[in-house]
Coordinates of C-alpha atoms and ligand atoms in Angstrom, one line a residue:
M1 CA -27.1 14.8 -34.2
A2 CA -26.0 14.1 -30.6
W3 CA -22.7 15.7 -31.5
L4 CA -24.3 18.8 -32.7
F5 CA -26.3 19.1 -29.5
L6 CA -23.1 18.6 -27.5
K7 CA -21.3 21.3 -29.5
V8 CA -24.0 23.7 -28.5
L9 CA -23.6 22.5 -24.9
L10 CA -19.8 23.0 -25.1
V11 CA -20.1 26.6 -26.1
G12 CA -22.1 27.1 -23.0
V13 CA -19.6 25.2 -20.9
S14 CA -16.6 27.1 -22.1
F15 CA -18.4 30.3 -21.4
L16 CA -19.3 29.1 -17.9
S17 CA -15.8 27.9 -17.3
C18 CA -14.9 31.6 -17.0
L19 CA -16.8 31.7 -13.8
Y20 CA -14.3 29.3 -12.1
P21 CA -12.0 31.4 -10.0
L22 CA -9.1 29.0 -10.9
V23 CA -9.0 30.0 -14.5
D24 CA -6.5 32.8 -14.8
F25 CA -6.9 33.2 -18.5
C26 CA -10.6 34.1 -18.6
F27 CA -10.3 37.8 -18.8
R28 CA -7.2 37.7 -21.0
G29 CA -9.0 36.6 -24.2
E30 CA -5.9 36.4 -26.3
A31 CA -3.9 34.3 -23.9
R32 CA -6.9 32.1 -23.3
A33 CA -7.1 31.2 -27.0
Q34 CA -3.5 30.1 -26.8
R35 CA -3.8 27.6 -24.0
P36 CA -2.0 24.5 -25.2
N37 CA -3.3 21.0 -25.6
F38 CA -1.7 18.0 -23.9
V39 CA -1.3 14.4 -25.1
I40 CA 0.3 12.2 -22.5
I41 CA 1.2 8.7 -23.6
L42 CA 2.2 6.1 -21.1
A43 CA 3.8 2.9 -22.3
D44 CA 3.5 -0.2 -20.2
D45 CA 6.5 -2.2 -19.0
M46 CA 8.7 -0.6 -21.7
G47 CA 12.4 -0.8 -21.1
W48 CA 14.8 2.2 -21.3
G49 CA 16.7 0.2 -23.9
D50 CA 13.7 -0.4 -26.1
L51 CA 13.8 3.2 -27.5
G52 CA 16.0 3.4 -30.5
A53 CA 17.1 6.9 -29.7
N54 CA 18.3 5.7 -26.3
W55 CA 20.1 2.5 -27.3
A56 CA 21.8 1.6 -30.5
E57 CA 20.7 -2.1 -30.3
A58 CA 17.0 -1.0 -30.4
K59 CA 15.6 -0.6 -33.9
D60 CA 11.9 -0.8 -33.7
T61 CA 10.8 2.7 -32.7
A62 CA 11.1 4.8 -35.9
N63 CA 8.2 7.2 -35.0
L64 CA 9.5 7.8 -31.4
D65 CA 13.0 8.3 -32.7
Q66 CA 11.7 10.9 -35.1
M67 CA 9.8 12.6 -32.3
A68 CA 13.1 12.6 -30.3
A69 CA 14.9 14.1 -33.3
E70 CA 12.2 16.8 -33.5
G71 CA 11.8 17.2 -29.8
M72 CA 13.5 16.6 -26.5
R73 CA 14.6 13.2 -25.2
F74 CA 15.2 12.7 -21.5
V75 CA 17.8 10.1 -20.5
D76 CA 17.5 10.4 -16.7
F77 CA 13.7 10.3 -16.4
H78 CA 12.0 8.2 -13.8
A79 CA 8.7 6.6 -13.1
A80 CA 7.5 7.4 -9.5
A81 CA 7.1 3.7 -8.7
S82 CA 7.9 0.5 -10.5
T83 CA 4.5 -1.1 -10.9
C84 CA 1.3 -0.1 -12.7
S85 CA -1.2 1.4 -10.2
P86 CA 1.2 3.4 -8.1
S87 CA 3.0 4.7 -11.1
R88 CA -0.2 5.9 -12.7
A89 CA -1.6 7.3 -9.5
A90 CA 1.6 9.4 -9.1
L91 CA 1.3 10.6 -12.7
L92 CA -2.2 11.8 -12.2
T93 CA -1.7 13.4 -8.8
G94 CA 1.9 14.6 -8.9
R95 CA 2.4 12.8 -5.5
L96 CA 4.2 9.7 -4.3
G97 CA 2.2 6.7 -3.1
L98 CA 2.9 7.6 0.5
R99 CA 0.8 10.7 0.0
N100 CA -1.8 9.6 -2.5
G101 CA -2.4 6.2 -0.9
V102 CA -1.7 4.1 -3.9
T103 CA 1.3 1.9 -3.0
H104 CA 0.5 -1.3 -4.9
N105 CA -1.7 -2.7 -7.7
F106 CA -5.5 -2.9 -7.6
A107 CA -7.2 -6.2 -8.4
V108 CA -10.1 -7.2 -10.6
T109 CA -12.1 -7.5 -7.4
S110 CA -10.9 -4.3 -5.7
V111 CA -13.7 -2.1 -4.4
G112 CA -11.5 0.9 -4.1
G113 CA -9.1 2.9 -6.3
L114 CA -7.2 6.2 -6.3
P115 CA -8.7 7.9 -3.2
L116 CA -11.5 10.2 -4.1
N117 CA -10.0 13.2 -2.2
E118 CA -6.9 13.1 -4.3
T119 CA -7.2 15.5 -7.2
T120 CA -6.2 14.3 -10.7
V121 CA -4.6 16.5 -13.3
A122 CA -7.7 15.8 -15.4
E123 CA -10.0 17.2 -12.7
V124 CA -7.9 20.4 -12.5
L125 CA -7.9 20.8 -16.3
Q126 CA -11.6 20.0 -16.6
Q127 CA -12.4 22.7 -14.1
A128 CA -10.2 25.0 -16.1
G129 CA -12.3 24.4 -19.2
Y130 CA -10.4 21.7 -21.0
V131 CA -12.0 18.8 -22.8
T132 CA -10.5 15.7 -21.1
G133 CA -10.2 12.2 -22.5
M134 CA -8.6 9.0 -21.4
I135 CA -7.9 6.1 -23.7
G136 CA -6.4 2.8 -22.6
K137 CA -5.5 1.1 -19.4
W138 CA -6.7 2.8 -16.2
H139 CA -5.8 0.6 -13.3
L140 CA -6.8 3.1 -10.6
G141 CA -10.1 1.5 -9.6
H142 CA -13.0 0.6 -11.8
H143 CA -15.8 0.1 -9.3
S144 CA -18.2 2.8 -8.3
S145 CA -16.9 6.4 -8.4
Y146 CA -13.3 5.3 -9.1
H147 CA -14.1 4.9 -12.8
P148 CA -12.2 7.4 -15.1
N149 CA -15.4 9.3 -16.0
F150 CA -15.6 10.3 -12.3
R151 CA -12.0 11.2 -12.0
G152 CA -11.9 14.2 -14.4
F153 CA -12.3 12.5 -17.8
D154 CA -15.1 13.6 -20.0
Y155 CA -14.4 10.7 -22.3
Y156 CA -13.1 7.2 -21.6
F157 CA -12.4 4.3 -24.0
G158 CA -10.3 1.4 -22.7
I159 CA -9.7 -1.5 -20.4
P160 CA -10.0 -1.0 -16.6
Y161 CA -6.7 -2.7 -15.7
S162 CA -3.9 -4.7 -17.2
H163 CA -4.9 -6.8 -20.2
D164 CA -3.6 -10.0 -18.5
M165 CA -6.1 -9.5 -15.7
G166 CA -8.9 -11.3 -17.5
C167 CA -9.3 -13.9 -20.1
T168 CA -9.8 -13.2 -23.8
D169 CA -10.7 -15.5 -26.7
S170 CA -7.3 -15.1 -28.3
P171 CA -5.0 -14.8 -25.3
G172 CA -1.9 -13.8 -27.2
L173 CA 1.7 -14.5 -26.1
D174 CA 2.4 -14.8 -22.4
L175 CA 4.5 -16.8 -20.1
P176 CA 3.0 -19.0 -18.8
P177 CA 0.5 -19.2 -21.7
C178 CA -3.0 -18.7 -20.4
P179 CA -6.1 -20.5 -21.7
A180 CA -8.9 -18.7 -23.6
C181 CA -12.1 -17.7 -21.9
P182 CA -14.3 -20.6 -21.0
R183 CA -17.6 -21.0 -22.9
G184 CA -20.7 -22.8 -21.9
E185 CA -20.1 -23.3 -18.2
R186 CA -19.1 -21.3 -15.2
P187 CA -15.3 -21.1 -15.2
S188 CA -13.2 -21.9 -12.2
R189 CA -10.1 -20.1 -11.1
S190 CA -7.1 -21.3 -13.0
P191 CA -4.7 -23.3 -10.9
D192 CA -1.9 -21.2 -12.3
R193 CA -1.8 -18.1 -10.2
D194 CA -0.5 -16.1 -13.1
C195 CA -3.5 -16.7 -15.3
Y196 CA -6.7 -14.8 -14.8
T197 CA -9.4 -17.0 -16.4
D198 CA -12.4 -16.5 -14.2
M199 CA -13.6 -13.2 -15.6
A200 CA -13.3 -11.9 -19.2
L201 CA -11.4 -8.7 -19.9
P202 CA -14.0 -5.9 -20.6
L203 CA -13.6 -3.0 -23.0
Y204 CA -15.4 0.2 -21.9
E205 CA -16.6 3.3 -23.6
N206 CA -17.5 5.7 -20.9
L207 CA -19.6 3.7 -18.3
R208 CA -20.6 1.1 -20.8
I209 CA -19.0 -2.2 -21.4
L210 CA -18.8 -2.5 -25.2
E211 CA -17.6 -6.0 -25.3
Q212 CA -16.4 -8.7 -22.9
P213 CA -14.0 -10.3 -23.6
V214 CA -12.3 -7.6 -25.6
D215 CA -10.6 -8.5 -28.9
L216 CA -7.0 -7.7 -28.0
G217 CA -5.8 -8.1 -31.6
G218 CA -7.8 -5.1 -32.7
L219 CA -7.1 -2.8 -29.7
A220 CA -4.2 -0.8 -31.1
H221 CA -6.3 0.1 -34.2
R222 CA -9.3 1.1 -32.1
Y223 CA -7.1 3.2 -29.8
A224 CA -5.7 5.1 -32.8
E225 CA -9.2 5.6 -34.2
K226 CA -10.6 6.8 -30.9
A227 CA -7.6 9.1 -30.1
T228 CA -7.9 10.7 -33.6
Q229 CA -11.6 11.2 -33.1
F230 CA -11.1 12.7 -29.7
I231 CA -8.5 15.1 -30.9
Q232 CA -10.6 16.2 -33.9
R233 CA -13.8 16.7 -31.9
A234 CA -12.0 18.4 -29.0
S235 CA -10.3 20.8 -31.5
A236 CA -13.6 21.4 -33.3
S237 CA -15.1 22.4 -29.9
G238 CA -12.8 25.3 -29.7
R239 CA -11.6 24.3 -26.3
P240 CA -8.1 23.1 -25.4
F241 CA -7.8 19.4 -24.6
L242 CA -6.0 16.9 -22.4
L243 CA -5.7 13.3 -23.8
Y244 CA -4.1 10.7 -21.6
V245 CA -3.3 7.4 -23.3
G246 CA -2.4 4.3 -21.3
L247 CA -1.1 1.9 -23.9
A248 CA -1.5 -1.9 -23.5
H249 CA 2.0 -2.3 -25.0
M250 CA 4.6 -3.6 -24.0
H251 CA 2.8 -5.5 -21.2
V252 CA 2.1 -9.2 -21.9
P253 CA 0.2 -10.8 -23.5
L254 CA 1.7 -9.6 -26.8
A255 CA -0.3 -9.8 -30.0
R256 CA 0.3 -12.9 -32.1
T257 CA 1.7 -11.2 -35.1
P258 CA 1.8 -13.7 -38.0
R259 CA 5.3 -14.7 -39.0
A260 CA 7.0 -12.5 -36.4
A261 CA 10.3 -14.1 -35.5
D262 CA 10.6 -11.8 -32.5
P263 CA 7.1 -11.1 -31.0
Y264 CA 8.5 -8.4 -28.6
A265 CA 10.0 -6.4 -31.5
A266 CA 6.8 -6.8 -33.5
G267 CA 4.8 -5.5 -30.5
L268 CA 7.2 -2.6 -30.2
R269 CA 6.7 -1.7 -33.8
E270 CA 2.9 -1.9 -33.4
M271 CA 3.2 0.4 -30.4
D272 CA 5.4 2.8 -32.2
R273 CA 3.0 3.0 -35.2
L274 CA 0.2 3.8 -32.8
V275 CA 2.2 6.6 -31.2
G276 CA 2.9 7.9 -34.7
Q277 CA -0.8 7.9 -35.6
I278 CA -1.6 9.9 -32.4
R279 CA 1.2 12.3 -33.2
D280 CA -0.1 12.7 -36.7
A281 CA -3.6 13.4 -35.5
A282 CA -2.3 16.1 -33.2
D283 CA -0.1 17.5 -35.9
R284 CA -3.0 17.7 -38.4
T285 CA -5.4 19.5 -36.1
A286 CA -3.4 21.3 -33.5
K287 CA 0.3 21.5 -34.6
G288 CA 2.3 24.1 -32.8
N289 CA -0.1 24.2 -29.9
T290 CA 0.1 20.6 -28.5
L291 CA 2.6 19.2 -26.1
L292 CA 3.0 15.5 -26.6
W293 CA 4.8 13.7 -23.7
F294 CA 5.6 10.1 -24.1
T295 CA 7.0 8.0 -21.2
G296 CA 6.6 4.7 -19.4
D297 CA 5.1 3.4 -16.2
N298 CA 8.1 1.1 -15.1
G299 CA 10.8 -1.1 -16.5
P300 CA 10.6 -4.4 -18.2
W301 CA 8.9 -7.4 -16.6
A302 CA 11.9 -9.7 -16.6
Q303 CA 9.9 -12.7 -15.4
K304 CA 8.4 -12.9 -18.9
C305 CA 11.8 -13.8 -20.4
E306 CA 12.0 -13.1 -24.1
L307 CA 8.6 -11.3 -23.9
A308 CA 10.2 -8.6 -21.8
G309 CA 11.9 -5.5 -22.9
S310 CA 15.5 -4.2 -22.6
V311 CA 16.9 -2.3 -19.6
G312 CA 19.8 -1.0 -21.9
P313 CA 22.9 -0.4 -19.8
F314 CA 20.9 -0.4 -16.4
T315 CA 21.6 -4.0 -15.6
G316 CA 21.5 -3.8 -11.8
S317 CA 24.6 -5.9 -11.6
W318 CA 24.9 -5.9 -7.8
Q319 CA 21.5 -7.6 -7.5
V320 CA 22.0 -10.3 -10.2
P321 CA 24.2 -12.7 -8.1
Q322 CA 21.8 -12.3 -5.1
G323 CA 19.0 -13.7 -7.3
G324 CA 15.9 -12.1 -8.8
S325 CA 15.6 -9.5 -11.4
P326 CA 16.6 -5.8 -11.1
A327 CA 13.8 -4.5 -13.3
K328 CA 10.0 -3.9 -12.9
Q329 CA 8.9 -3.9 -9.2
T330 CA 12.4 -2.9 -8.0
T331 CA 14.2 0.3 -7.2
W332 CA 17.1 -0.6 -9.4
E333 CA 17.5 1.7 -12.5
G334 CA 16.1 -1.0 -14.7
G335 CA 12.8 -0.8 -12.7
H336 CA 12.1 2.8 -12.9
R337 CA 14.3 4.7 -15.3
V338 CA 12.0 5.0 -18.3
P339 CA 12.1 6.3 -21.9
A340 CA 10.8 9.8 -22.2
V341 CA 10.3 12.1 -25.2
A342 CA 8.6 15.6 -25.2
Y343 CA 7.5 16.9 -28.6
W344 CA 6.0 20.3 -29.3
P345 CA 7.1 21.7 -32.7
G346 CA 7.9 25.4 -32.4
R347 CA 8.1 25.4 -28.6
I348 CA 10.4 22.6 -27.5
P349 CA 13.8 22.7 -29.4
G350 CA 14.5 19.8 -31.6
N351 CA 17.1 17.1 -31.5
V352 CA 18.0 17.8 -27.8
T353 CA 19.0 15.3 -25.2
S354 CA 18.4 16.4 -21.7
A355 CA 20.2 14.8 -18.8
A356 CA 18.0 16.7 -16.2
L357 CA 16.8 14.4 -13.4
L358 CA 13.1 14.4 -14.0
S359 CA 10.1 12.2 -13.1
V360 CA 6.6 11.2 -14.1
L361 CA 5.7 13.2 -11.0
D362 CA 6.6 16.4 -12.9
I363 CA 3.9 16.0 -15.5
F364 CA 1.1 17.2 -13.2
P365 CA 2.7 20.5 -12.1
T366 CA 4.1 21.2 -15.6
V367 CA 0.8 20.7 -17.3
V368 CA -1.1 22.6 -14.7
A369 CA 1.3 25.6 -15.0
L370 CA 1.2 25.5 -18.9
A371 CA -2.6 25.5 -18.8
G372 CA -2.6 28.5 -16.5
A373 CA -4.5 26.7 -13.8
R374 CA -3.5 26.3 -10.2
L375 CA -2.4 23.3 -8.2
P376 CA -5.0 22.0 -5.8
P377 CA -4.6 23.4 -2.3
G378 CA -4.1 21.7 1.0
R379 CA -1.4 19.2 0.0
H380 CA 2.2 19.0 -1.0
F381 CA 3.5 17.7 -4.3
D382 CA 6.6 15.7 -5.2
G383 CA 6.8 16.8 -8.8
L384 CA 8.1 20.1 -10.1
D385 CA 7.2 22.4 -13.0
A386 CA 9.7 21.3 -15.7
S387 CA 8.7 24.1 -18.2
E388 CA 12.1 25.7 -18.1
V389 CA 13.8 22.4 -19.0
L390 CA 11.3 21.7 -21.7
F391 CA 11.7 25.0 -23.4
G392 CA 15.5 24.7 -23.4
G393 CA 16.4 27.3 -20.9
S394 CA 17.5 24.9 -18.1
Q395 CA 19.2 21.6 -17.4
T396 CA 18.1 21.6 -13.8
G397 CA 15.6 19.0 -12.6
H398 CA 15.4 17.4 -9.2
R399 CA 18.3 17.4 -6.8
A400 CA 16.8 14.3 -5.2
L401 CA 14.2 11.6 -6.1
F402 CA 12.9 8.9 -3.8
H403 CA 12.0 5.5 -5.1
P404 CA 9.3 3.5 -3.2
N405 CA 9.2 -0.3 -2.9
S406 CA 6.7 -1.5 -5.5
G407 CA 6.7 -5.2 -4.6
A408 CA 10.2 -6.6 -4.6
A409 CA 11.1 -6.2 -1.0
G410 CA 9.6 -5.1 2.3
E411 CA 6.8 -2.7 2.9
Y412 CA 4.7 -1.3 0.0
G413 CA 5.4 2.3 -0.8
A414 CA 8.3 2.7 1.7
L415 CA 11.0 4.9 0.3
Q416 CA 13.9 2.4 0.0
A417 CA 16.2 4.2 -2.4
V418 CA 17.3 7.8 -2.7
R419 CA 18.7 9.4 -5.8
L420 CA 20.8 12.4 -5.0
E421 CA 22.5 14.1 -7.9
R422 CA 24.7 11.4 -9.4
Y423 CA 24.4 9.1 -6.4
K424 CA 22.0 6.4 -5.6
A425 CA 21.6 5.1 -2.1
F426 CA 19.8 1.8 -1.2
Y427 CA 18.5 1.2 2.3
V428 CA 16.7 -1.9 1.1
T429 CA 17.5 -4.1 -1.9
G430 CA 15.6 -7.0 -3.5
G431 CA 15.0 -8.7 -6.7
A432 CA 11.7 -9.3 -8.4
R433 CA 10.9 -12.7 -9.9
A434 CA 13.3 -13.3 -12.7
C435 CA 13.1 -15.4 -15.9
D436 CA 14.8 -18.3 -14.1
G437 CA 12.1 -18.2 -11.4
S438 CA 14.5 -16.8 -8.7
V439 CA 13.5 -14.0 -6.4
G440 CA 16.1 -11.9 -4.6
P441 CA 15.4 -11.6 -0.9
A442 CA 15.0 -8.3 0.8
R443 CA 18.2 -7.1 2.3
Y444 CA 18.5 -4.1 4.6
H445 CA 21.5 -1.8 4.4
E446 CA 22.4 0.4 7.3
P447 CA 24.5 2.3 6.4
P448 CA 23.1 2.3 2.8
L449 CA 24.7 0.9 -0.3
I450 CA 25.7 3.9 -2.4
F451 CA 26.5 3.8 -6.1
N452 CA 28.0 6.6 -8.3
L453 CA 25.7 6.4 -11.3
E454 CA 28.0 8.6 -13.4
E455 CA 30.7 6.0 -13.2
D456 CA 28.6 2.9 -12.7
V457 CA 25.2 2.9 -14.5
A458 CA 25.1 -0.8 -14.1
E459 CA 25.0 -0.4 -10.3
A460 CA 27.7 -3.1 -10.0
V461 CA 30.0 -1.9 -7.2
P462 CA 28.9 0.2 -4.3
L463 CA 31.2 2.9 -3.0
D464 CA 33.5 1.8 -0.2
P465 CA 31.9 3.1 3.1
G466 CA 35.3 4.1 4.3
S467 CA 36.0 6.3 1.3
A468 CA 35.9 10.1 1.4
E469 CA 33.3 10.1 -1.5
Y470 CA 31.0 7.9 0.5
Q471 CA 31.5 9.8 3.7
G472 CA 30.9 13.0 1.8
V473 CA 27.6 12.0 0.3
L474 CA 26.0 9.9 3.1
P475 CA 25.0 12.9 5.4
R476 CA 23.4 14.6 2.4
V477 CA 21.4 11.5 1.5
S478 CA 20.3 11.0 5.1
E479 CA 19.2 14.6 5.3
A480 CA 17.2 14.4 2.1
L481 CA 15.4 11.3 3.2
A482 CA 14.7 12.7 6.6
G483 CA 13.4 15.8 5.0
I484 CA 10.8 14.2 2.8
L485 CA 9.7 11.8 5.6
H486 CA 9.2 14.9 7.8
D487 CA 7.3 16.6 5.0
I488 CA 5.0 13.6 4.4
A489 CA 4.3 13.4 8.1
G490 CA 3.0 16.9 8.0
D491 CA 1.0 16.6 4.8
N492 CA -2.5 15.6 4.1
V493 CA -2.2 12.0 3.0
S494 CA -4.8 9.7 1.7
R495 CA -5.3 6.0 2.2
A496 CA -6.5 3.7 -0.6
D497 CA -9.1 1.1 0.0
Y498 CA -7.6 -2.2 -1.1
T499 CA -10.6 -4.3 0.1
Q500 CA -11.6 -7.0 -2.4
D501 CA -15.1 -8.2 -3.1
P502 CA -16.0 -10.6 -6.0
A503 CA -19.0 -8.4 -6.7
A504 CA -16.7 -5.6 -7.8
A505 CA -15.5 -7.5 -10.9
P506 CA -16.9 -5.8 -14.0
C507 CA -19.4 -8.1 -15.6
C508 CA -21.7 -7.2 -18.4
D509 CA -23.9 -10.3 -18.4
P510 CA -23.8 -12.4 -15.2
H511 CA -25.7 -15.2 -16.9
Q512 CA -22.9 -15.8 -19.3
P513 CA -19.7 -17.7 -18.4
A514 CA -16.9 -15.2 -17.9
C515 CA -19.7 -12.5 -18.4
R516 CA -19.7 -12.5 -22.1
C517 CA -21.3 -9.9 -24.2
H518 CA -20.8 -8.1 -27.5
S519 CA -21.8 -4.5 -28.1
A520 CA -23.7 -4.7 -25.0
S521 CA -26.0 -1.9 -23.8
R522 CA -25.1 -2.7 -20.2
T523 CA -24.2 0.4 -18.3
V524 CA -22.3 -0.2 -15.2
L525 CA -23.5 2.6 -13.0
P526 CA -21.3 3.7 -10.2
R527 CA -22.8 3.8 -6.8
A528 CA -21.7 7.1 -5.4
G529 CA -20.3 6.9 -2.0
A530 CA -20.1 3.1 -2.0
S531 CA -16.6 3.2 -0.7
G532 CA -17.2 5.0 2.6
N533 CA -16.9 8.6 3.5
E534 CA -14.2 10.0 1.5
T535 CA -14.8 13.5 0.3
A536 CA -16.2 12.8 -3.1
S537 CA -14.6 15.0 -5.8
A538 CA -16.6 13.0 -8.3
H539 CA -19.3 14.8 -10.2
P540 CA -21.5 13.4 -13.0
P541 CA -19.5 13.0 -16.2
S542 CA -20.3 15.4 -19.0
F543 CA -19.4 13.4 -22.1
Y544 CA -18.0 15.6 -24.7
Ligands
NAG1 C1 21.1 15.8 -34.0 O1 22.2 16.1 -33.2 C2 23.3 15.3 -33.4 C3 24.4 15.6 -32.5 O2 24.1 16.6 -31.5 C4 23.7 15.4 -34.9 O3 24.8 14.6 -35.1 C5 22.6 15.1 -35.8 O4 22.9 15.4 -37.1 C6 21.4 15.9 -35.4 N1 20.2 15.5 -36.2 C7 19.4 16.3 -36.8 C8 18.2 15.7 -37.5 O5 19.5 17.5 -36.7
NAG2 C1 -4.4 19.9 5.2 O1 -5.8 20.2 5.0 C2 -6.2 21.2 5.9 C3 -7.7 21.3 5.8 O2 -8.1 21.4 4.5 C4 -5.5 22.5 5.6 O3 -5.9 23.5 6.5 C5 -4.0 22.3 5.8 O4 -3.3 23.5 5.4 C6 -3.6 21.2 4.9 N1 -2.2 20.9 5.1 C7 -1.2 21.0 4.2 C8 0.1 20.5 4.5 O5 -1.4 21.5 3.1
NAG3 C1 -8.2 12.6 2.4 O1 -9.1 12.2 3.4 C2 -8.5 11.7 4.6 C3 -9.6 11.3 5.5 O2 -10.6 12.3 5.8 C4 -7.6 12.8 5.2 O3 -7.0 12.4 6.3 C5 -6.6 13.3 4.1 O4 -5.9 14.3 4.6 C6 -7.3 13.7 2.8 N1 -6.3 13.9 1.8 C7 -6.2 15.1 1.2 C8 -5.2 15.2 0.2 O5 -6.8 16.0 1.6
NAG4 C1 -18.0 8.1 8.0 O1 -19.1 7.2 8.1 C2 -19.4 6.8 9.4 C3 -20.4 5.6 9.3 O2 -21.1 5.7 8.1 C4 -19.9 8.0 10.2 O3 -20.2 7.6 11.5 C5 -18.8 9.0 10.2 O4 -19.3 10.2 10.8 C6 -18.4 9.4 8.8 N1 -17.3 10.3 8.8 C7 -17.2 11.4 8.1 C8 -15.9 12.2 8.2 O5 -18.0 11.7 7.3

């Protein structure tokens, strides 16, 4: 009934969308009907070496391997940061943290999020007439107008941040193991700083908390169901769609799979099945007209020991004797080189491995270009339109990429490593907390350490600063770094509000310990403008 009404509404909306000046396709009826759908799937803490197609030792990703065989696999593809929030902010804005303001993670009690005058890819596509949905982990602010429904998504189903940022009744496998949500009395903060036990993890559908704590064991199944529904309904509406899926996998806690000898591998297989189900849903309803792009937000969380993924050959060997891990939170290859597969039967050639230097930053400009929309004005972007690479005509990606500090060493967001062609220069190194508890201290390198990744993917032995090779590349690295810093200085940059207030924690029934509720009718209404005077791009959500 409601759906029927919405369908009528959608016809109106898609007609109206032709009034938006940004839509190039309106008056070209034929082209407009051909606008592609997009499914972007972001894995969490997945290692480059977890993808079977990348690494022979990995054997748990049959669906992804098949997508790689039928599509394009990128072997030099990078996250734009090596922790959750900055990596996701960069995906949705096409801009590095120094521009979009998101340089480290948001907390359960954060009042802010991705700055409201940053424009998300979902906002651009929504304006261009797309049906937009987000399923899964958001982690770009949940309070007030930072909620996904106010950042361009017509539909949202998922958890507001990482699933270890709140207790659940069946906590799953984590290191250290966290206790279940308290019952019966007000909880107190766990003495273990790695366990979040004072507020239960909520599950949202749009602005409503459906349940708190969420049942993590059933999440993959519900994500598959909701993604399938979204794809079917969006296709039935006659409008193109954008679906962004932020998976809970492979972040801890991992599901307790009965009889699983290797819980990480079991989790990987569950994730791979979920990806396969989403691909099947897209193939059933919109095959040949849907670009599915799978990648990851950062490398494995080494601190979690056997519950962390594999970096493959990117072992960051120079860092290891200094202490700490060269994976998630660091600028070593293991921290931000991520698995990536693009699948679009009939458009993207099959069984192709691309070594083009590309980034999660490229998703925004590529998707916007393929949708026939325009990039938002008044700002610069770090990503590029990778269509030529996707469609097989080009092997050329970025000449340079810049990797920000995401927590391992020094100032958040600062560009500490420069990738230039086959070289990688470190101005600062550091190691995140490792499985053995060690942390590698920040070390500043002037002149920088430079590795030749073509000969040394393990980043084991830096070039001799006296060598002709080093002397040849150093001025080009310095010039590239100076160039982007100059560009950022002249750009419109945003600042995220990292203020924390206990009242910002989502809570569907304040009278219950840990805010318990089941199928609650509690709507957590955003308070517009609660975060000061940013230019609000938020408009009331129109649920599809
Ligand atoms: C994919 O390509 C590789 C080598 O380029 C080849 O050995 C393999 O048979 C191909 N697989 C398929 C399914 O075409
Ligand atoms: C920054 O924003 C102002 C005002 O909207 C605009 O005039 C200017 O061109 C923008 N700067 C850049 C670098 O786009
Ligand atoms: C966001 O707003 C701030 C404060 O008004 C401004 O300095 C900045 O340039 C804006 N960012 C963009 C991308 O326009
Ligand atoms: C921001 O808010 C403050 C106080 O509420 C006000 O004085 C100021 O003019 C506002 N700035 C903008 C750009 O709206």
